[in-house]
CSV table of C-alpha atoms in Angstrom, one decimal:
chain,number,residue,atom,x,y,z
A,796,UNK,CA,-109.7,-87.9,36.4
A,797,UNK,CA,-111.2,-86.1,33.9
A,798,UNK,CA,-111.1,-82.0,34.2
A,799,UNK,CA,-114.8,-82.1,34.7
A,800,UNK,CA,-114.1,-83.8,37.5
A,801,UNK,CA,-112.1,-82.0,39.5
A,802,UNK,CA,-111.6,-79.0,41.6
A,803,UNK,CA,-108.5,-76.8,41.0
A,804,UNK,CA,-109.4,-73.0,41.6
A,805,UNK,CA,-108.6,-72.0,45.1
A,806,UNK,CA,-112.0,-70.0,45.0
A,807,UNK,CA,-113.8,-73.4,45.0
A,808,UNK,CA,-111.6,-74.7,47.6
A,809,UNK,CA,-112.8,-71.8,50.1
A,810,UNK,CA,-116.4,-71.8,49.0
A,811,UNK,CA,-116.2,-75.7,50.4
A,812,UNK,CA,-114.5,-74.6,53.7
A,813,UNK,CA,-116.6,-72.2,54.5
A,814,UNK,CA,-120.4,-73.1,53.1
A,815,UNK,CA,-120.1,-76.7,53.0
A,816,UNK,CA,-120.2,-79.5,55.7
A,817,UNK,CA,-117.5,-81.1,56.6
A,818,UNK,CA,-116.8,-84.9,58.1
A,819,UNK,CA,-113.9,-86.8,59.3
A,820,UNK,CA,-112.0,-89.7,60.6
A,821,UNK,CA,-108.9,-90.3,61.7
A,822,UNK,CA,-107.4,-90.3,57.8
A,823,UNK,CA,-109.4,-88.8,56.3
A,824,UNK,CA,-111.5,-84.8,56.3
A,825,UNK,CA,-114.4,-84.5,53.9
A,826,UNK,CA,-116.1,-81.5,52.8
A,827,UNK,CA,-119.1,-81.1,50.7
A,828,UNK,CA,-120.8,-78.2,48.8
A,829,UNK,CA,-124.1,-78.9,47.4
A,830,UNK,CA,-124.0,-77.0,43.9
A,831,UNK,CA,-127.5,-77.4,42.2
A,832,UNK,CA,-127.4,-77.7,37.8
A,833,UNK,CA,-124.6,-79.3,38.4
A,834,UNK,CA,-125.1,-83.2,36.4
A,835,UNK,CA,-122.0,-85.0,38.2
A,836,UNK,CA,-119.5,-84.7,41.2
A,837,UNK,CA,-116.3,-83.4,41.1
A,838,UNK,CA,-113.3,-83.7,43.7
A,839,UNK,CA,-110.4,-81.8,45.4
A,840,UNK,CA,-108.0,-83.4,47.2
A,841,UNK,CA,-105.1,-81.6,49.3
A,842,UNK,CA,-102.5,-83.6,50.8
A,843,UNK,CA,-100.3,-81.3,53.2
A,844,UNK,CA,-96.3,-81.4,53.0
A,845,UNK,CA,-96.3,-82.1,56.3
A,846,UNK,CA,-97.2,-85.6,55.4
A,847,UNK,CA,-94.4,-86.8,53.5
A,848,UNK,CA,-92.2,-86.4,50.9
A,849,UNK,CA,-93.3,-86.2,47.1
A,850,UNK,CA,-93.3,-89.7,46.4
A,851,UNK,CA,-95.4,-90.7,49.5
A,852,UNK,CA,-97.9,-87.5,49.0
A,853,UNK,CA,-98.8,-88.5,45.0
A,854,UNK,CA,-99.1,-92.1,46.3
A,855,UNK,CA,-101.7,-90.7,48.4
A,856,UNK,CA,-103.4,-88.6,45.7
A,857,UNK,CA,-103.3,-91.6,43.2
A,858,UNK,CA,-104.9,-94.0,46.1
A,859,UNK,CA,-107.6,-91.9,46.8
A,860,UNK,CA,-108.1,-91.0,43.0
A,861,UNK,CA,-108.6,-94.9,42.2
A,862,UNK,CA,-111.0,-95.0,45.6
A,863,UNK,CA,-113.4,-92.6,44.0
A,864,UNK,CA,-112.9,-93.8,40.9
A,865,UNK,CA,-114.1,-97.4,42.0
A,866,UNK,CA,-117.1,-96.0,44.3
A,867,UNK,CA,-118.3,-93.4,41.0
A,868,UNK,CA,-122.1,-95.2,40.9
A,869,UNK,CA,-122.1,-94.8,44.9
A,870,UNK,CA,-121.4,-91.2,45.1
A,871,UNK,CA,-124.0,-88.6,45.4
A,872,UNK,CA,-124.2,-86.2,42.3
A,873,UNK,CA,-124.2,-82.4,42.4
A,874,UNK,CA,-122.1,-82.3,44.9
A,875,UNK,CA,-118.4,-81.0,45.4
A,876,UNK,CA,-116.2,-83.0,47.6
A,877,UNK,CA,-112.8,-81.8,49.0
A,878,UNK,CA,-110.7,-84.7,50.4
A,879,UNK,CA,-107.8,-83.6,53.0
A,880,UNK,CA,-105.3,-86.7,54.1
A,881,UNK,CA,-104.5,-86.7,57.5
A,882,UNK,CA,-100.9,-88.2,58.7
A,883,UNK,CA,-101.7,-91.9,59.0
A,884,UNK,CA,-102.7,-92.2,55.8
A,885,UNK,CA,-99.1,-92.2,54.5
A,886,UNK,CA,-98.7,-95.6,56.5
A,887,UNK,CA,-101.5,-96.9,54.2
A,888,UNK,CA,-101.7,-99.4,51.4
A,889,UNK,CA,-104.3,-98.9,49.0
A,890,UNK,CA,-107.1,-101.3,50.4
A,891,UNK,CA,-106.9,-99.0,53.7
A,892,UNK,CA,-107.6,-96.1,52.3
A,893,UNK,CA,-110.5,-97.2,50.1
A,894,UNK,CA,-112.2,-98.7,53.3
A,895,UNK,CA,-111.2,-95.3,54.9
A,896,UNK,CA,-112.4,-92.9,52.5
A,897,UNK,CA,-115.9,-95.4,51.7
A,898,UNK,CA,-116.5,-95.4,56.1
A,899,UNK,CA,-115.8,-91.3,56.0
A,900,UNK,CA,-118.4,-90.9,53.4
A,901,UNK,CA,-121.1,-92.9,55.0
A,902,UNK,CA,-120.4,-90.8,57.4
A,903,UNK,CA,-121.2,-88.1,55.7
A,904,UNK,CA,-124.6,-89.7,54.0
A,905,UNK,CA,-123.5,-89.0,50.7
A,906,UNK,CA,-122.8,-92.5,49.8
A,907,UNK,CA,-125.5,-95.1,49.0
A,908,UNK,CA,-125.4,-98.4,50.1
């Protein structure tokens, strides 16, 4: 992803938490932060250690990195998304968690059809 792209400050991470809206499934917790001037989306993901090793944690990350990256003209812009993996998605292959992540964000509304 490119750095543009992404959340990394732990600042950001909190102003999601706290001021944004958050929905979930059972993989899956989504929170987003409506920032206005802001031309594109960019993502945070978190993947606890409590859900696997190294290996099965960047697998994770990578998965849901490629989801996104597939469903970029379907996302919402000017928006911040924070992406928290829940336990079963360790268990999942890659096609899982991109119908996963696309059902939690319909969820959400902030996908278009």
């Amino acid at each position: 992803m490119k750095k543009k792209l992404r959340i990394k400050k732990n600042k950001e991470f909190q102003a999601a938490f706290q001021k944004g809206h958050s929905f979930a499934n059972r993989q899956f917790v989504v929170y987003s932060l409506i920032k206005e001037g802001q031309d594109s989306y960019r993502i945070g993901l978190s993947v606890s250690k409590k859900i696997g090793n190294a290996v099965t944690r960047n697998r994770i990350k990578r998965y849901v990195r490629q989801s996104i990256f597939e469903l970029n003209d379907q996302l919402a812009k000017g928006i911040d998304y924070v992406i928290i993996a829940r336990k079963p998605a360790a268990e999942m292959d890659f096609f899982e968690v991109k119908k996963s992540l696309t059902h939690v964000l319909k969820v959400g509304k902030v996908l278009k059809k």
